[in-house]
Coordinates of N, CA and C in Angstrom, one line a residue:
M13 N 142.2 121.0 -39.0 CA 143.0 120.8 -40.7 C 143.5 121.9 -41.1
T14 N 144.2 121.3 -42.4 CA 145.7 122.4 -42.6 C 145.5 122.3 -44.2
E15 N 143.7 122.5 -44.6 CA 143.8 122.7 -46.1 C 143.6 123.3 -46.0
Q16 N 143.8 124.4 -46.0 CA 144.0 126.3 -46.2 C 145.2 126.6 -45.5
K17 N 146.0 126.3 -45.3 CA 147.6 126.9 -44.7 C 148.2 127.1 -45.5
G18 N 148.3 128.5 -45.2 CA 149.5 129.9 -46.7 C 148.4 130.3 -47.3
K19 N 147.5 129.6 -47.5 CA 146.1 130.5 -48.5 C 145.8 131.4 -47.5
V20 N 145.8 133.0 -48.2 CA 145.1 134.2 -47.8 C 143.6 134.4 -48.3
F21 N 142.9 134.9 -47.4 CA 141.3 135.4 -48.1 C 140.4 136.3 -47.1
I22 N 140.2 137.3 -48.6 CA 139.8 138.1 -47.6 C 138.1 138.4 -48.0
I23 N 137.3 138.9 -46.5 CA 135.8 137.9 -46.5 C 135.4 139.8 -46.3
T24 N 134.9 140.2 -47.3 CA 133.8 141.6 -46.8 C 132.3 141.4 -46.1
G25 N 132.0 142.3 -46.1 CA 131.5 141.7 -44.9 C 131.4 140.7 -43.4
G26 N 132.9 140.7 -43.4 CA 133.1 139.7 -42.5 C 132.7 139.5 -40.9
A27 N 132.5 140.7 -40.3 CA 132.6 141.0 -39.4 C 131.1 140.1 -38.2
S28 N 130.4 140.0 -39.2 CA 128.9 139.7 -38.5 C 128.2 138.5 -39.6
G29 N 127.7 137.7 -39.5 CA 126.2 136.8 -40.2 C 127.3 135.8 -40.9
I30 N 126.6 135.9 -42.5 CA 127.4 134.7 -43.3 C 129.2 135.1 -43.4
G31 N 129.3 136.3 -43.4 CA 130.9 136.1 -43.5 C 131.5 135.3 -41.9
K32 N 130.6 136.2 -41.2 CA 131.9 135.6 -39.5 C 132.1 134.2 -40.1
E33 N 130.5 133.1 -40.1 CA 130.7 132.2 -39.9 C 131.9 131.3 -41.1
T34 N 131.9 132.1 -42.3 CA 132.6 131.6 -43.3 C 134.0 132.2 -42.9
A35 N 134.5 133.0 -42.0 CA 135.8 133.3 -41.3 C 136.4 132.3 -40.6
L36 N 135.4 131.6 -39.9 CA 135.8 131.0 -38.7 C 135.4 129.3 -39.4
K37 N 135.0 129.6 -40.2 CA 135.3 128.0 -41.0 C 136.6 128.0 -41.7
L38 N 137.5 128.5 -42.6 CA 138.0 129.1 -42.8 C 139.8 129.3 -42.1
A39 N 138.7 129.4 -40.6 CA 140.1 129.8 -39.6 C 140.2 128.4 -39.3
V40 N 140.0 127.4 -39.1 CA 139.8 126.2 -38.9 C 140.6 125.4 -39.5
Q41 N 140.1 125.9 -40.9 CA 141.1 125.1 -41.8 C 142.8 125.7 -42.2
G42 N 143.2 126.5 -41.5 CA 144.3 127.3 -41.5 C 144.9 129.0 -42.0
A43 N 143.6 128.9 -42.7 CA 143.1 130.2 -43.3 C 144.2 131.5 -43.1
T44 N 144.7 132.0 -43.3 CA 145.1 133.9 -43.0 C 143.9 134.7 -43.5
L45 N 143.2 135.2 -42.6 CA 142.4 135.8 -43.2 C 142.1 137.5 -43.2
V46 N 141.7 138.3 -43.6 CA 141.5 139.5 -43.8 C 139.8 139.8 -43.7
I47 N 139.4 140.4 -42.3 CA 138.4 140.9 -41.8 C 137.8 141.9 -42.1
A48 N 136.9 142.7 -43.5 CA 136.6 143.6 -44.3 C 135.4 143.8 -44.0
D49 N 135.5 144.7 -43.2 CA 133.7 145.7 -42.5 C 133.5 146.5 -42.5
Y50 N 132.5 147.2 -42.5 CA 132.5 148.9 -42.1 C 132.7 149.0 -41.3
N51 N 131.9 148.1 -40.0 CA 131.6 148.7 -38.6 C 133.3 147.7 -38.0
D52 N 134.3 148.6 -37.7 CA 135.6 148.3 -37.4 C 135.7 147.6 -36.9
T53 N 134.6 147.9 -35.4 CA 134.5 147.6 -34.2 C 134.8 146.2 -34.5
A54 N 133.4 145.6 -34.6 CA 133.1 144.6 -34.9 C 134.2 143.7 -35.7
A55 N 134.6 144.7 -36.3 CA 135.7 143.4 -37.2 C 137.2 143.3 -36.3
E56 N 137.2 143.7 -35.9 CA 138.4 144.3 -35.2 C 138.5 143.0 -33.9
Q57 N 137.1 143.2 -33.2 CA 136.5 141.9 -32.3 C 136.6 140.4 -33.0
L58 N 136.2 140.4 -33.8 CA 136.6 139.2 -34.6 C 138.1 138.4 -34.7
V59 N 138.4 139.5 -35.3 CA 140.4 139.2 -35.4 C 140.9 138.9 -34.0
S60 N 140.1 139.4 -32.8 CA 140.9 139.6 -31.9 C 140.5 137.9 -31.3
E61 N 139.0 137.7 -31.5 CA 138.3 136.5 -31.0 C 140.0 135.1 -31.9
L62 N 140.0 135.7 -33.1 CA 140.9 134.5 -33.9 C 142.3 134.4 -33.4
E63 N 143.5 135.2 -33.4 CA 143.9 135.3 -33.0 C 144.4 135.1 -31.5
A64 N 143.3 134.8 -30.7 CA 143.5 133.5 -29.4 C 143.8 133.0 -29.6
S65 N 143.0 132.0 -31.4 CA 142.5 130.7 -31.6 C 144.6 130.4 -31.8
N66 N 145.0 131.1 -32.1 CA 146.4 131.0 -33.3 C 146.1 131.2 -34.2
V67 N 145.2 132.2 -34.9 CA 144.8 132.4 -36.5 C 145.2 133.6 -36.9
T68 N 145.9 133.6 -37.7 CA 146.7 134.5 -38.3 C 145.0 135.3 -39.3
A69 N 145.3 137.0 -38.7 CA 144.2 138.1 -38.9 C 144.2 139.2 -39.1
G70 N 143.5 140.1 -40.0 CA 143.5 141.1 -39.7 C 142.3 142.2 -39.9
A71 N 141.9 143.6 -39.6 CA 140.9 143.6 -39.6 C 141.3 145.3 -40.4
Y72 N 140.3 145.0 -41.6 CA 139.9 146.6 -42.0 C 138.9 146.5 -42.3
K73 N 138.8 148.7 -41.9 CA 137.5 149.2 -42.3 C 137.3 149.4 -43.9
V74 N 136.6 148.9 -44.2 CA 135.8 149.5 -45.8 C 134.4 149.6 -46.4
D75 N 134.1 151.3 -46.8 CA 132.9 151.1 -47.6 C 132.9 150.3 -49.0
V76 N 132.6 149.3 -49.4 CA 132.2 147.9 -50.1 C 132.1 148.9 -51.6
S77 N 131.3 149.6 -51.3 CA 130.5 150.6 -52.4 C 131.8 151.7 -53.5
K78 N 132.4 151.9 -52.8 CA 133.7 152.9 -53.0 C 135.2 151.8 -53.7
G79 N 135.1 152.1 -54.9 CA 135.9 151.5 -55.6 C 137.1 151.3 -54.9
D80 N 137.6 152.7 -54.4 CA 139.1 152.8 -54.4 C 139.4 152.3 -53.0
E81 N 138.0 152.3 -52.1 CA 138.6 151.7 -51.3 C 138.4 150.2 -51.3
V82 N 138.2 149.6 -52.2 CA 137.7 148.1 -51.9 C 139.6 147.6 -53.3
K83 N 140.1 148.8 -53.0 CA 141.3 147.8 -54.0 C 142.6 148.3 -53.4
A84 N 142.1 149.7 -52.5 CA 143.1 150.2 -51.2 C 143.0 148.6 -49.9
L85 N 142.0 148.0 -50.3 CA 141.8 146.8 -49.4 C 142.9 145.5 -49.6
I86 N 142.7 145.1 -51.2 CA 143.6 144.6 -51.6 C 144.9 144.8 -51.8
D87 N 145.3 146.0 -51.8 CA 146.1 146.2 -52.2 C 147.3 145.9 -50.1
W88 N 146.7 146.6 -49.9 CA 146.9 146.6 -48.2 C 147.3 144.7 -47.6
T89 N 146.0 144.3 -48.4 CA 146.8 142.5 -47.7 C 147.2 142.0 -48.5
V90 N 147.8 142.5 -49.5 CA 148.9 141.9 -50.2 C 150.3 142.3 -49.6
Q91 N 150.2 143.6 -49.3 CA 151.5 144.4 -48.8 C 151.6 143.2 -47.0
K92 N 150.7 143.3 -46.7 CA 150.4 142.6 -45.1 C 150.4 141.2 -45.1
Y93 N 150.5 140.4 -46.5 CA 150.7 139.0 -45.8 C 150.9 138.2 -47.2
G94 N 151.7 139.2 -48.4 CA 152.1 138.4 -49.6 C 151.4 137.9 -50.2
T95 N 150.1 137.5 -50.4 CA 149.3 137.1 -51.1 C 147.9 137.6 -51.1
L96 N 147.3 136.8 -52.7 CA 145.4 137.0 -52.7 C 145.2 135.1 -52.9
S97 N 144.8 134.8 -52.3 CA 144.0 133.6 -52.7 C 143.3 133.2 -53.3
G98 N 142.6 134.2 -52.6 CA 140.8 134.2 -52.6 C 140.2 135.5 -51.9
I99 N 138.8 135.8 -52.3 CA 138.1 136.8 -51.1 C 136.6 136.4 -51.5
F100 N 135.6 137.0 -50.9 CA 134.3 136.4 -50.4 C 133.6 137.8 -50.5
N101 N 132.8 138.2 -51.7 CA 132.4 139.3 -52.0 C 131.1 139.1 -51.7
N102 N 131.2 139.3 -49.8 CA 129.7 138.6 -49.2 C 128.6 140.1 -48.9
A103 N 129.8 141.6 -48.3 CA 128.9 142.3 -48.2 C 127.5 143.1 -48.8
G104 N 127.0 143.1 -47.5 CA 125.1 143.5 -48.9 C 124.4 143.9 -47.7
I105 N 123.5 144.9 -48.4 CA 122.0 145.4 -47.4 C 120.8 145.1 -48.2
G106 N 119.6 145.6 -47.5 CA 118.6 145.5 -47.9 C 117.8 147.0 -47.5
L107 N 117.1 147.1 -48.7 CA 115.3 147.9 -47.9 C 114.7 148.0 -49.1
V108 N 113.7 147.5 -48.4 CA 112.8 147.3 -49.0 C 111.7 148.4 -49.0
K109 N 111.4 148.2 -50.1 CA 110.2 149.8 -50.5 C 109.3 149.5 -51.5
P110 N 108.3 149.8 -51.7 CA 107.3 149.9 -53.0 C 108.3 149.9 -53.9
F111 N 107.4 149.6 -55.2 CA 108.8 150.1 -56.5 C 108.1 151.6 -56.5
L112 N 106.8 152.1 -56.7 CA 106.3 153.8 -57.0 C 107.2 154.6 -55.7
E113 N 107.6 153.6 -54.7 CA 108.3 154.8 -53.0 C 109.3 154.4 -53.3
M114 N 110.2 153.8 -54.4 CA 111.7 153.5 -54.9 C 112.0 154.5 -55.5
D115 N 112.6 155.6 -54.8 CA 113.3 157.1 -55.4 C 114.6 156.9 -55.4
P116 N 115.5 157.5 -56.7 CA 117.0 156.8 -57.2 C 117.5 156.8 -56.1
A117 N 117.7 157.7 -55.0 CA 118.4 156.9 -54.1 C 118.9 155.9 -53.5
S118 N 117.1 155.7 -53.0 CA 117.0 153.9 -52.7 C 117.2 153.2 -53.4
Y119 N 117.4 153.4 -54.6 CA 117.7 152.4 -55.5 C 118.9 152.3 -55.9
H120 N 119.8 153.3 -55.7 CA 121.5 153.3 -56.5 C 122.0 152.9 -55.0
R121 N 121.2 153.2 -53.9 CA 122.3 153.1 -52.4 C 122.5 151.4 -52.7
V122 N 121.3 150.9 -52.9 CA 121.7 149.2 -53.2 C 122.8 148.4 -54.2
I123 N 122.0 149.2 -55.2 CA 123.1 148.7 -55.9 C 124.1 149.0 -56.4
D124 N 124.5 150.1 -55.0 CA 126.0 150.8 -54.8 C 126.8 149.6 -54.4
V125 N 126.5 148.8 -52.5 CA 126.7 148.0 -52.3 C 126.5 146.6 -52.6
D126 N 125.2 146.3 -52.8 CA 124.4 144.8 -53.4 C 125.4 144.1 -55.1
Q127 N 126.0 145.9 -55.6 CA 126.3 145.2 -56.9 C 127.6 145.8 -57.7
H128 N 127.6 146.5 -57.2 CA 128.8 147.9 -57.7 C 130.1 147.3 -56.8
S129 N 129.6 146.5 -55.7 CA 130.9 146.4 -55.2 C 131.2 145.3 -55.4
V130 N 130.6 144.3 -55.8 CA 130.8 142.4 -56.4 C 131.8 143.2 -57.4
Y131 N 131.6 144.2 -58.2 CA 132.6 144.2 -59.3 C 133.6 144.5 -59.2
Y132 N 133.7 145.9 -58.1 CA 134.9 146.3 -56.8 C 135.8 144.9 -56.9
G133 N 135.2 144.2 -56.2 CA 135.9 143.1 -55.5 C 136.2 141.9 -56.3
M134 N 135.7 141.8 -57.3 CA 136.6 140.7 -58.4 C 137.3 141.2 -59.7
Y135 N 136.8 142.7 -59.9 CA 137.9 143.5 -60.5 C 139.2 143.6 -60.2
Y136 N 139.1 144.1 -59.0 CA 140.4 144.6 -58.2 C 141.4 143.0 -57.3
A137 N 140.5 141.8 -57.4 CA 141.2 141.4 -57.2 C 141.2 139.8 -57.6
A138 N 141.0 140.3 -59.0 CA 141.3 139.8 -59.9 C 142.8 140.1 -60.8
K139 N 142.6 141.5 -60.8 CA 143.7 141.7 -61.7 C 145.6 141.5 -60.6
K140 N 145.1 141.4 -59.7 CA 145.9 141.4 -58.2 C 146.6 139.6 -57.8
M141 N 145.4 138.8 -58.6 CA 146.0 137.1 -59.0 C 146.5 137.3 -59.7
V142 N 146.3 137.8 -61.2 CA 146.8 137.9 -62.9 C 148.5 138.4 -61.8
E143 N 148.5 139.3 -62.0 CA 149.4 140.5 -61.0 C 150.5 138.9 -60.8
L144 N 150.1 138.1 -59.8 CA 151.0 137.2 -58.9 C 151.4 136.2 -59.6
G145 N 150.2 135.7 -60.2 CA 150.2 134.7 -61.0 C 149.5 133.2 -60.1
V146 N 148.9 133.7 -59.4 CA 148.1 132.7 -58.1 C 146.7 132.2 -58.3
A147 N 146.7 130.9 -58.7 CA 145.3 130.4 -59.2 C 144.2 130.6 -58.3
G148 N 143.8 131.4 -58.1 CA 143.0 131.8 -57.2 C 141.2 131.6 -57.3
T149 N 140.6 131.9 -56.0 CA 138.5 131.7 -56.2 C 137.8 132.8 -55.4
I150 N 137.1 133.1 -56.6 CA 136.5 134.8 -55.9 C 135.3 133.7 -55.3
V151 N 134.7 134.3 -54.6 CA 133.0 133.4 -54.2 C 131.9 134.9 -54.2
N152 N 131.1 135.0 -54.7 CA 130.0 136.6 -54.3 C 129.0 135.6 -53.9
T153 N 128.3 136.4 -53.1 CA 126.5 136.5 -52.4 C 125.9 136.8 -53.1
A154 N 124.6 136.1 -54.2 CA 123.9 136.4 -54.8 C 122.3 136.0 -53.9
S155 N 121.5 135.5 -54.2 CA 120.5 135.5 -53.3 C 119.2 134.5 -54.6
I156 N 118.3 133.9 -53.4 CA 117.1 133.5 -54.2 C 116.5 134.9 -55.1
Y157 N 117.0 135.8 -54.8 CA 116.2 137.0 -55.5 C 116.8 136.9 -56.6
G158 N 117.7 136.4 -56.9 CA 118.4 137.1 -57.9 C 118.0 136.3 -59.0
T159 N 116.8 135.5 -58.8 CA 116.3 134.2 -60.0 C 114.7 134.8 -59.9
M160 N 114.3 135.2 -58.4 CA 113.3 135.9 -58.5 C 112.5 136.9 -57.8
A161 N 111.6 137.2 -58.3 CA 111.0 138.7 -57.7 C 110.3 138.3 -56.7
A162 N 110.4 139.8 -55.8 CA 110.3 139.8 -54.2 C 109.6 141.3 -54.6
V163 N 108.1 141.6 -54.2 CA 107.4 142.8 -53.7 C 108.6 143.3 -52.7
G164 N 108.2 144.5 -52.9 CA 109.7 145.6 -52.4 C 110.9 145.7 -52.1
S165 N 111.5 144.2 -53.3 CA 113.0 144.6 -53.7 C 113.1 144.7 -55.2
F166 N 111.9 145.8 -55.7 CA 113.1 145.7 -57.1 C 114.5 145.9 -56.9
N167 N 114.8 146.8 -56.2 CA 116.5 147.3 -55.9 C 117.7 145.8 -55.7
Y168 N 117.1 145.3 -54.7 CA 117.9 143.9 -54.5 C 118.0 143.0 -55.8
N169 N 116.8 142.7 -55.7 CA 116.1 142.1 -57.3 C 117.7 142.3 -58.5
A170 N 117.3 143.6 -58.3 CA 118.4 144.0 -59.7 C 120.1 143.5 -59.5
A171 N 119.7 144.2 -58.4 CA 121.6 143.8 -57.8 C 122.0 142.1 -57.9
K172 N 121.0 141.8 -57.4 CA 121.5 139.9 -57.0 C 121.7 139.4 -58.5
A173 N 120.5 140.1 -59.5 CA 120.7 139.0 -60.6 C 121.8 139.9 -61.3
A174 N 122.0 140.8 -61.5 CA 123.6 140.9 -61.8 C 124.8 140.1 -61.3
V175 N 124.6 139.9 -59.6 CA 125.9 139.3 -59.0 C 125.9 138.0 -60.1
V176 N 124.4 137.6 -60.5 CA 124.4 135.6 -60.8 C 125.1 136.3 -62.2
M177 N 125.3 136.9 -63.1 CA 125.7 137.0 -64.8 C 127.2 137.9 -64.3
M178 N 127.0 138.5 -63.3 CA 128.7 138.8 -63.1 C 129.6 137.2 -63.0
T179 N 128.6 136.5 -62.1 CA 129.4 135.4 -61.6 C 129.8 134.6 -62.7
K180 N 128.8 134.1 -63.9 CA 128.7 133.2 -65.2 C 130.3 134.1 -66.4
S181 N 129.7 135.8 -66.4 CA 131.0 135.8 -66.8 C 132.1 136.4 -66.6
G182 N 132.3 136.5 -65.8 CA 133.8 136.7 -64.4 C 134.2 135.0 -64.6
A183 N 133.7 133.9 -64.7 CA 134.6 132.9 -64.8 C 134.9 133.1 -66.1
L184 N 134.2 132.9 -67.2 CA 134.5 132.9 -68.9 C 135.5 133.3 -68.7
E185 N 135.5 134.9 -68.7 CA 136.5 135.8 -69.1 C 138.1 135.2 -67.7
L186 N 137.9 135.0 -67.2 CA 138.7 134.8 -65.9 C 139.7 133.3 -66.2
A187 N 138.9 132.1 -66.2 CA 139.4 131.2 -66.6 C 140.6 130.9 -67.4
E188 N 141.1 131.5 -68.2 CA 142.4 131.1 -69.2 C 143.8 131.8 -67.5
H189 N 143.5 132.3 -66.6 CA 144.1 132.7 -65.5 C 144.0 131.9 -64.7
N190 N 143.0 130.4 -64.7 CA 143.0 129.4 -63.9 C 142.4 130.1 -62.3
I191 N 141.6 131.4 -62.6 CA 140.9 131.8 -61.8 C 139.6 131.6 -61.6
R192 N 139.0 131.0 -60.4 CA 137.5 130.2 -60.4 C 136.4 131.2 -60.0
V193 N 135.4 132.0 -60.5 CA 134.3 132.5 -60.0 C 133.0 131.8 -59.8
V194 N 132.7 131.2 -58.7 CA 131.2 131.0 -58.0 C 130.3 131.7 -57.2
A195 N 129.4 131.3 -56.7 CA 128.8 132.7 -56.1 C 127.8 131.7 -55.4
V196 N 127.0 131.6 -53.9 CA 126.2 131.1 -52.7 C 125.2 132.3 -53.5
A197 N 123.9 131.3 -53.4 CA 122.5 132.7 -53.9 C 121.4 131.2 -52.5
P198 N 121.2 132.4 -50.8 CA 121.0 131.9 -49.6 C 119.7 132.2 -49.6
G199 N 118.5 131.4 -49.0 CA 117.8 131.7 -49.2 C 117.1 132.8 -47.7
F200 N 116.3 132.6 -47.2 CA 115.7 133.4 -45.5 C 116.7 132.9 -44.7
I201 N 117.7 133.6 -44.4 CA 118.7 133.2 -43.2 C 118.8 133.7 -41.8
N202 N 119.4 133.1 -41.0 CA 119.6 134.1 -39.7 C 120.0 135.5 -39.0
T203 N 120.3 136.3 -40.0 CA 121.2 137.4 -39.9 C 120.8 138.3 -39.7
P204 N 121.8 139.6 -39.1 CA 121.3 140.8 -39.2 C 120.2 141.2 -39.5
I205 N 120.5 141.4 -41.2 CA 119.9 142.0 -42.6 C 118.2 141.5 -41.9
L206 N 117.8 140.7 -41.6 CA 116.5 140.1 -41.2 C 116.1 141.2 -40.3
G207 N 116.8 141.8 -39.1 CA 116.2 142.4 -38.0 C 116.4 141.2 -37.1
N208 N 115.7 141.7 -35.8 CA 115.4 141.4 -34.8 C 113.6 140.7 -33.8
D209 N 113.0 140.9 -35.3 CA 111.5 140.3 -35.3 C 111.5 138.8 -35.4
D210 N 111.6 137.8 -34.6 CA 110.7 136.7 -34.6 C 109.9 136.1 -35.3
S211 N 108.8 136.5 -35.3 CA 107.9 136.8 -35.8 C 108.0 136.7 -37.3
I212 N 108.9 137.2 -38.2 CA 108.9 137.8 -39.1 C 109.9 136.4 -39.4
K213 N 111.0 136.4 -39.0 CA 112.0 135.3 -39.0 C 111.4 133.6 -39.5
N214 N 110.2 133.5 -38.7 CA 109.2 132.2 -38.5 C 108.7 132.3 -39.7
H215 N 108.0 133.5 -40.0 CA 106.7 133.3 -41.0 C 108.3 132.9 -42.3
L216 N 109.2 133.6 -42.5 CA 110.4 134.0 -43.5 C 110.6 132.0 -43.8
G217 N 111.5 131.6 -42.5 CA 111.3 130.3 -42.5 C 110.3 129.4 -42.9
S218 N 109.3 129.4 -42.7 CA 108.4 129.1 -42.9 C 108.2 128.2 -44.4
L219 N 108.3 129.8 -44.7 CA 108.8 129.5 -46.4 C 109.5 128.5 -47.4
H220 N 110.5 128.4 -46.8 CA 111.0 127.4 -46.7 C 110.8 125.7 -46.9
M221 N 111.2 124.6 -48.1 CA 111.0 123.5 -47.7 C 110.4 122.8 -46.3
R222 N 111.4 122.4 -45.9 CA 111.5 122.3 -44.5 C 111.0 123.0 -43.2
G223 N 110.5 124.2 -44.2 CA 109.4 125.0 -42.6 C 110.6 125.5 -42.3
R224 N 111.7 125.8 -41.8 CA 112.6 126.1 -40.6 C 113.5 127.6 -41.4
I225 N 114.4 128.7 -40.7 CA 115.2 129.4 -41.3 C 116.1 128.9 -41.1
I226 N 117.0 129.1 -42.2 CA 118.5 128.8 -42.2 C 120.0 129.8 -41.7
Q227 N 120.7 128.5 -40.9 CA 121.4 129.6 -40.0 C 122.3 129.8 -41.2
P228 N 123.1 130.9 -40.9 CA 124.6 131.7 -41.3 C 125.5 130.5 -41.3
E229 N 125.9 129.7 -40.2 CA 127.0 128.3 -40.9 C 126.7 127.7 -41.8
Q230 N 125.4 127.6 -42.3 CA 124.9 126.7 -43.0 C 125.6 126.9 -44.1
V231 N 125.6 128.0 -44.7 CA 125.9 129.2 -46.2 C 127.1 129.2 -46.0
A232 N 128.0 129.6 -45.2 CA 129.6 129.3 -45.1 C 130.2 128.0 -45.2
S233 N 129.1 127.1 -45.0 CA 129.7 125.6 -45.2 C 130.3 126.0 -46.2
V234 N 129.0 126.2 -47.3 CA 129.2 125.7 -48.8 C 130.2 126.9 -49.3
V235 N 129.7 127.8 -48.7 CA 131.3 128.7 -49.0 C 132.6 128.4 -48.9
A236 N 132.7 127.5 -47.8 CA 134.2 127.1 -47.3 C 134.5 125.6 -48.0
F237 N 133.6 124.6 -48.5 CA 133.7 124.1 -49.6 C 134.1 124.6 -51.1
L238 N 133.4 125.9 -51.4 CA 133.6 126.4 -52.8 C 135.3 126.4 -52.5
F239 N 135.6 127.3 -51.9 CA 137.2 127.8 -52.1 C 138.3 126.9 -51.7
S240 N 137.7 125.4 -51.7 CA 138.4 124.9 -51.4 C 138.8 123.7 -52.5
D241 N 140.3 122.4 -52.8 CA 140.2 121.9 -53.9 C 139.6 121.3 -54.1
A242 N 138.1 120.7 -53.3 CA 137.3 119.4 -53.7 C 136.8 120.3 -54.9
A243 N 135.9 121.7 -54.4 CA 135.3 122.1 -55.4 C 136.1 122.5 -56.8
S244 N 137.0 122.1 -57.0 CA 137.8 123.1 -58.7 C 137.0 122.6 -59.7
A245 N 136.4 122.1 -59.8 CA 135.3 121.9 -60.9 C 134.1 122.5 -61.0
I246 N 133.9 123.3 -60.0 CA 132.6 124.2 -60.2 C 132.9 125.3 -60.8
N247 N 132.1 126.1 -61.5 CA 133.1 127.0 -62.1 C 131.5 127.7 -62.8
G248 N 131.6 129.4 -62.2 CA 130.6 130.0 -63.2 C 129.0 129.5 -63.0
Q249 N 129.1 128.9 -61.8 CA 127.8 128.7 -61.1 C 127.3 129.3 -59.9
T250 N 126.0 129.4 -59.7 CA 125.6 129.7 -58.5 C 124.9 129.3 -57.6
I251 N 125.4 128.5 -56.7 CA 124.7 127.6 -55.7 C 123.7 128.0 -54.9
P252 N 122.5 127.0 -55.2 CA 121.3 127.9 -53.6 C 121.5 127.2 -52.7
V253 N 121.1 128.2 -51.3 CA 121.4 126.8 -50.1 C 120.2 127.8 -50.0
D254 N 119.0 126.8 -50.1 CA 117.0 128.3 -49.7 C 116.5 126.6 -49.6
D255 N 117.5 125.8 -48.6 CA 116.2 124.4 -48.6 C 115.6 123.9 -49.0
G256 N 115.9 124.5 -50.7 CA 114.6 123.9 -51.8 C 113.6 125.1 -51.4
Y257 N 114.0 126.7 -51.4 CA 112.7 127.3 -51.7 C 112.7 127.3 -53.1
L258 N 113.6 127.4 -54.0 CA 113.5 128.0 -55.4 C 112.9 127.0 -56.3
S259 N 113.1 125.2 -55.8 CA 112.8 124.6 -56.4 C 111.2 123.8 -56.5
F260 N 110.2 125.2 -55.4 CA 109.1 124.6 -55.3 C 108.0 126.0 -55.3
K261 N 109.0 127.0 -54.8 CA 108.0 127.9 -54.3 C 107.3 128.7 -55.8
T262 N 106.4 129.1 -55.8 CA 106.2 129.9 -57.1 C 105.5 131.6 -56.9
K263 N 105.3 131.7 -55.4 CA 105.0 133.5 -55.0 C 105.9 133.2 -53.4
Q264 N 105.6 134.0 -53.1 CA 105.9 134.8 -51.8 C 104.8 134.9 -50.6
G265 N 105.3 134.3 -49.9 CA 104.1 133.3 -49.0 C 103.6 134.4 -48.7

């Protein structure tokens, strides 16, 4: 497959989980990839794997909570590869605490990584796409918790709800530049953010309509589709990848 040949994509949080699986799917389609992650060792390892399969890829260490670092990432990408076709604003963290124990530092840490980083990625990528005259695509990672509450996730809920609205607002304002902005809202995904406790993963998976955990490659397939020309009429939307969770769940089990 060569659908994405000649296109250059940045994936934040690209060294593991959904980001890594998205990189693998876009690689098969011929894309050039920038694996942006705070874990530079894991990013370099993935790049080595991709290059062994004749994929053009580069690793870049970034703290997405810092706007100047995100801008530098985008500038570096264009300097190295000549263009920017899309960015997947995927990096994120979780920090579960009851609301009355959620001190300002805990609140701001998640907001900075899960919300502000998406703004930085959208803003600096869009500015560069407009400068280059590229009809690009921006994909953001929201969450089922962007539209419903969960105990212990006040900061995460707030951040992901903001991502949903930033996706809508960004799509509206960037449409005149032929830049699409879309998002995915994953359910409970088998990624490092859930930890290594299988009993917890099994419980969370049981909350889905078909009672099983979702694998990161299932979300990556949707992200890769959203970057494709086949999704060219999808804009401003947040696509649930939740095995029906939002369709029937009235409270967290």
